Amino acid sequence: MASPLHIPHPYPISPSSPLKQSTIPDKEKEKEKTPSFFASKELTTMAENDPEVHPMEPTEAQPKTDVESASTPSEELRRRKNKRMKCLACVAVLAILLTAVILSFALTVMHVKNPKFRLSSIEVEDLRFSSSATSASFSLKLDAELAIKNTNFGHYNYENSNITLAYRGIKVGEALISEGRAKARSTKEIEITVDVNSSNVSSDSNLVGDLDSGILSLNSYGDLSGKVHLLEVFKKKKSPQMNCTINIDLVKNEIQDWNCN
């Protein structure tokens, strides 16, 4: 009978081999690392009984949901839209303010009015008259002060002009007004002296009756020709007129009253 074939182990292990000895500690280590069911249950019971023992919270950030991810660009679009609306509102307010300023400028500064030309004061001197039916006449001197009131925001330059005094439409006196300037929003005073006489008036019943009444009525009229200058750029031609009625008291040798239109 043949003896059984003996195949030697490729790595023969002797009783004193270190490999065999190391396998036992490795299994013991794995056993120590793996907690038993009773140990884990005991730890759970301790965590429930001890209020100071808390389970560890996850340190990793929770992933955003689809709703949160979608709301982020929506909020950004809303903020941008609100910002654009605020900008448009600011532009609209500025446009309204600018329009109001332009309208105010056009209605006040650029609106040119006709200066006012009036008789501000008057005195009579050297009054002489005769109410004779054959030689009715009068002569006198008027010292007057004229006023040019310029309410515009630009000065008013006027040319040479004349002031005429008339009795019943007949010229009885005239005075020259030299060219000058009325400053912006101011009143310029002009002094004149007029010699008045009835040499051009024929002797008639009207003159005799007026002289006998003791009141002599004269008309003073004239106009100015000039331009209002705005910002030294715009020029507007204006021609103010004066038309006044003067009543002279022949008895008291003074001006009774006067009225200008």
Coordinates of C-alpha atoms in Angstrom, one line a residue:
M1 CA 0.0 0.0 0.0
A2 CA 1.3 3.3 -1.1
S3 CA 1.8 6.0 1.5
P4 CA -0.4 9.2 1.1
L5 CA 1.1 12.0 -0.8
H6 CA 2.2 14.8 1.5
I7 CA 2.1 18.3 0.0
P8 CA 4.1 20.7 2.0
H9 CA 2.6 24.1 2.9
P10 CA 4.1 26.9 0.8
Y11 CA 4.7 28.9 4.0
P12 CA 5.3 26.5 6.8
I13 CA 4.2 28.0 10.1
S14 CA 6.0 26.8 13.1
P15 CA 4.6 27.1 16.7
S16 CA 7.0 29.8 17.4
S17 CA 6.2 31.8 14.2
P18 CA 5.3 35.4 14.8
L19 CA 2.5 35.4 12.2
K20 CA 0.4 33.0 14.2
Q21 CA 0.9 34.9 17.4
S22 CA -0.2 38.3 15.8
T23 CA -3.5 36.9 14.5
I24 CA -4.9 36.5 18.0
P25 CA -4.3 40.1 19.2
D26 CA -5.9 41.4 15.9
K27 CA -9.1 39.6 16.6
E28 CA -9.1 40.9 20.1
K29 CA -8.7 44.5 18.8
E30 CA -11.6 44.1 16.4
K31 CA -13.7 42.7 19.3
E32 CA -12.8 45.8 21.4
K33 CA -13.6 48.2 18.5
T34 CA -17.1 46.6 17.9
P35 CA -19.4 47.6 20.8
S36 CA -21.8 45.0 21.8
F37 CA -25.6 45.4 21.7
F38 CA -25.8 45.8 25.5
A39 CA -23.1 48.4 25.6
S40 CA -24.9 50.6 22.9
K41 CA -28.2 50.1 24.7
E42 CA -26.6 51.2 28.0
L43 CA -25.2 54.4 26.4
T44 CA -28.6 55.2 24.9
T45 CA -30.2 54.8 28.4
M46 CA -27.6 57.1 29.9
A47 CA -28.2 59.8 27.3
E48 CA -32.0 59.7 28.0
N49 CA -31.6 59.8 31.8
D50 CA -28.8 62.5 31.9
P51 CA -30.2 65.9 30.7
E52 CA -26.6 67.2 30.2
V53 CA -25.8 64.5 27.7
H54 CA -26.9 65.5 24.2
P55 CA -26.4 63.8 21.0
M56 CA -23.9 65.3 18.7
E57 CA -25.3 67.6 16.1
P58 CA -24.2 67.3 12.5
T59 CA -21.5 69.7 11.6
E60 CA -22.0 69.6 7.9
A61 CA -24.2 72.3 6.4
Q62 CA -27.6 71.1 5.2
P63 CA -28.0 71.2 1.5
K64 CA -30.4 73.9 0.2
T65 CA -33.7 72.7 -1.1
D66 CA -35.0 73.5 -4.6
V67 CA -37.4 76.2 -3.1
E68 CA -34.6 78.0 -1.3
S69 CA -32.4 77.9 -4.4
A70 CA -35.2 79.3 -6.5
S71 CA -36.0 82.1 -4.1
T72 CA -32.5 83.5 -4.1
P73 CA -32.5 84.8 -7.7
S74 CA -36.2 85.9 -7.3
E75 CA -35.3 88.1 -4.4
E76 CA -32.3 89.5 -6.3
L77 CA -34.6 90.4 -9.2
R78 CA -37.0 92.0 -6.8
R79 CA -34.3 94.1 -5.3
R80 CA -33.1 95.2 -8.7
K81 CA -36.6 96.1 -9.7
N82 CA -37.1 98.2 -6.6
K83 CA -33.8 99.9 -7.2
R84 CA -34.9 100.8 -10.8
M85 CA -38.2 102.1 -9.6
K86 CA -36.5 104.3 -7.0
C87 CA -34.2 105.7 -9.7
L88 CA -37.2 106.4 -12.0
A89 CA -39.1 108.1 -9.2
C90 CA -36.0 110.3 -8.5
V91 CA -35.8 111.2 -12.2
A92 CA -39.5 112.0 -12.3
V93 CA -39.3 114.3 -9.3
L94 CA -36.2 116.1 -10.7
A95 CA -38.1 116.5 -14.0
I96 CA -41.1 118.0 -12.3
L97 CA -38.9 120.4 -10.2
L98 CA -37.0 121.5 -13.3
T99 CA -40.3 122.1 -15.2
A100 CA -41.6 124.2 -12.3
V101 CA -38.4 126.2 -12.2
I102 CA -38.5 126.8 -15.9
L103 CA -42.2 127.8 -15.8
S104 CA -41.6 130.2 -12.9
F105 CA -38.7 131.7 -14.7
A106 CA -40.7 132.2 -17.9
L107 CA -43.7 133.6 -16.0
T108 CA -41.8 136.0 -13.8
V109 CA -38.3 136.9 -15.1
M110 CA -39.0 136.5 -18.8
H111 CA -42.5 138.0 -18.8
V112 CA -42.0 141.6 -19.9
K113 CA -44.5 144.2 -18.8
N114 CA -45.0 147.7 -20.1
P115 CA -43.5 150.3 -17.7
K116 CA -45.9 152.7 -16.1
F117 CA -45.5 156.4 -17.1
R118 CA -47.3 158.8 -14.7
L119 CA -47.4 162.3 -13.3
S120 CA -46.3 162.1 -9.7
S121 CA -46.3 165.7 -8.6
I122 CA -47.0 169.2 -10.1
E123 CA -47.0 172.8 -9.0
V124 CA -48.1 176.0 -10.7
E125 CA -46.1 179.3 -10.8
D126 CA -46.5 182.7 -12.4
L127 CA -50.2 182.3 -13.1
R128 CA -51.8 185.1 -15.1
F129 CA -55.2 185.2 -16.8
S130 CA -57.8 187.5 -18.2
S131 CA -61.5 186.6 -18.6
S132 CA -62.3 189.6 -20.8
A133 CA -64.7 188.7 -23.6
T134 CA -62.5 190.5 -26.2
S135 CA -59.1 189.3 -24.9
A136 CA -59.5 186.2 -22.8
S137 CA -56.1 184.5 -22.1
F138 CA -53.9 182.7 -19.6
S139 CA -50.3 182.0 -19.0
L140 CA -48.5 180.0 -16.3
K141 CA -45.5 177.8 -15.6
L142 CA -45.8 174.1 -14.4
D143 CA -43.1 172.4 -12.4
A144 CA -43.8 168.7 -12.7
E145 CA -42.2 165.5 -11.7
L146 CA -42.8 162.4 -13.9
A147 CA -42.3 158.8 -12.8
I148 CA -41.3 155.8 -14.9
K149 CA -42.0 152.7 -12.9
N150 CA -40.2 149.6 -14.3
T151 CA -41.4 146.4 -12.7
N152 CA -39.4 144.1 -15.0
F153 CA -36.3 142.2 -14.1
G154 CA -34.3 144.0 -16.8
H155 CA -33.6 147.7 -17.2
Y156 CA -35.6 149.9 -19.5
N157 CA -33.8 152.2 -22.0
Y158 CA -36.0 155.0 -23.5
E159 CA -35.3 157.5 -26.2
N160 CA -36.0 161.3 -26.3
S161 CA -39.6 162.1 -26.1
N162 CA -42.0 165.0 -25.6
I163 CA -44.8 165.9 -23.1
T164 CA -47.6 168.0 -24.4
L165 CA -50.1 170.1 -22.5
A166 CA -53.4 171.0 -24.2
Y167 CA -56.5 173.0 -23.6
R168 CA -59.6 171.5 -25.2
G169 CA -57.3 169.6 -27.6
I170 CA -55.2 172.6 -28.5
K171 CA -51.5 172.5 -27.6
V172 CA -50.6 175.2 -25.1
G173 CA -47.3 173.8 -23.9
E174 CA -44.6 171.2 -24.5
A175 CA -41.6 169.8 -22.6
L176 CA -38.7 167.6 -23.7
I177 CA -37.8 164.4 -22.0
S178 CA -34.2 163.4 -22.6
E179 CA -33.2 159.8 -23.2
G180 CA -32.4 157.7 -20.1
R181 CA -32.6 154.4 -18.3
A182 CA -35.0 153.1 -15.6
K183 CA -33.3 150.3 -13.6
A184 CA -34.8 146.9 -13.1
R185 CA -37.6 146.9 -10.6
S186 CA -37.3 150.5 -9.7
T187 CA -38.9 153.9 -10.4
K188 CA -37.1 156.7 -12.2
E189 CA -38.1 160.3 -11.4
I190 CA -37.9 163.0 -14.1
E191 CA -38.3 166.7 -13.4
I192 CA -39.6 169.0 -16.1
T193 CA -40.7 172.6 -16.4
V194 CA -43.4 173.6 -18.9
D195 CA -44.4 177.1 -20.0
V196 CA -48.1 177.2 -20.8
N197 CA -50.0 180.0 -22.6
S198 CA -53.1 180.5 -24.6
S199 CA -51.6 182.1 -27.6
N200 CA -52.9 179.3 -29.9
V201 CA -56.4 179.5 -28.4
S202 CA -58.8 181.8 -30.1
S203 CA -60.9 183.9 -27.8
D204 CA -64.3 182.3 -27.6
S205 CA -67.2 181.7 -25.2
N206 CA -65.6 178.4 -23.9
L207 CA -62.4 180.1 -22.7
V208 CA -64.2 183.0 -21.2
G209 CA -66.6 180.7 -19.4
D210 CA -63.8 178.4 -18.1
L211 CA -61.8 181.4 -16.8
D212 CA -64.9 182.8 -15.2
S213 CA -65.6 179.5 -13.4
G214 CA -62.3 179.8 -11.6
I215 CA -61.1 176.3 -12.7
L216 CA -58.8 175.8 -15.7
S217 CA -58.6 172.2 -17.0
L218 CA -55.6 171.0 -19.0
N219 CA -54.6 167.7 -20.5
S220 CA -51.1 166.3 -20.3
Y221 CA -50.1 163.4 -22.5
G222 CA -47.0 161.8 -24.0
D223 CA -45.4 158.4 -24.6
L224 CA -42.0 156.9 -24.3
S225 CA -40.2 154.6 -26.8
G226 CA -37.7 152.2 -25.6
K227 CA -36.6 148.6 -24.9
V228 CA -36.5 146.3 -21.8
H229 CA -33.2 144.4 -21.7
L230 CA -33.2 141.0 -20.0
L231 CA -29.8 139.3 -19.2
E232 CA -28.2 141.6 -21.8
V233 CA -29.5 139.1 -24.4
F234 CA -33.2 139.5 -24.8
K235 CA -34.7 142.9 -25.8
K236 CA -38.4 143.7 -25.8
K237 CA -39.7 147.0 -27.2
K238 CA -42.2 148.8 -24.9
S239 CA -43.9 152.1 -25.2
P240 CA -45.7 153.3 -22.1
Q241 CA -48.1 156.2 -22.4
M242 CA -49.3 159.0 -20.1
N243 CA -52.6 160.8 -20.2
C244 CA -53.5 163.0 -17.3
T245 CA -56.1 165.7 -16.5
I246 CA -54.9 168.7 -14.5
N247 CA -57.4 171.1 -12.8
I248 CA -55.9 174.4 -11.8
D249 CA -57.7 176.7 -9.2
L250 CA -57.3 180.2 -10.7
V251 CA -58.5 181.9 -7.5
K252 CA -56.0 180.1 -5.1
N253 CA -53.3 180.0 -7.7
E254 CA -52.6 176.3 -7.1
I255 CA -53.3 172.8 -8.4
Q256 CA -56.7 171.6 -7.3
D257 CA -56.2 168.0 -8.4
W258 CA -55.0 165.7 -11.2
N259 CA -55.8 162.3 -12.5
C260 CA -53.9 160.0 -14.8
N261 CA -55.2 157.0 -16.7

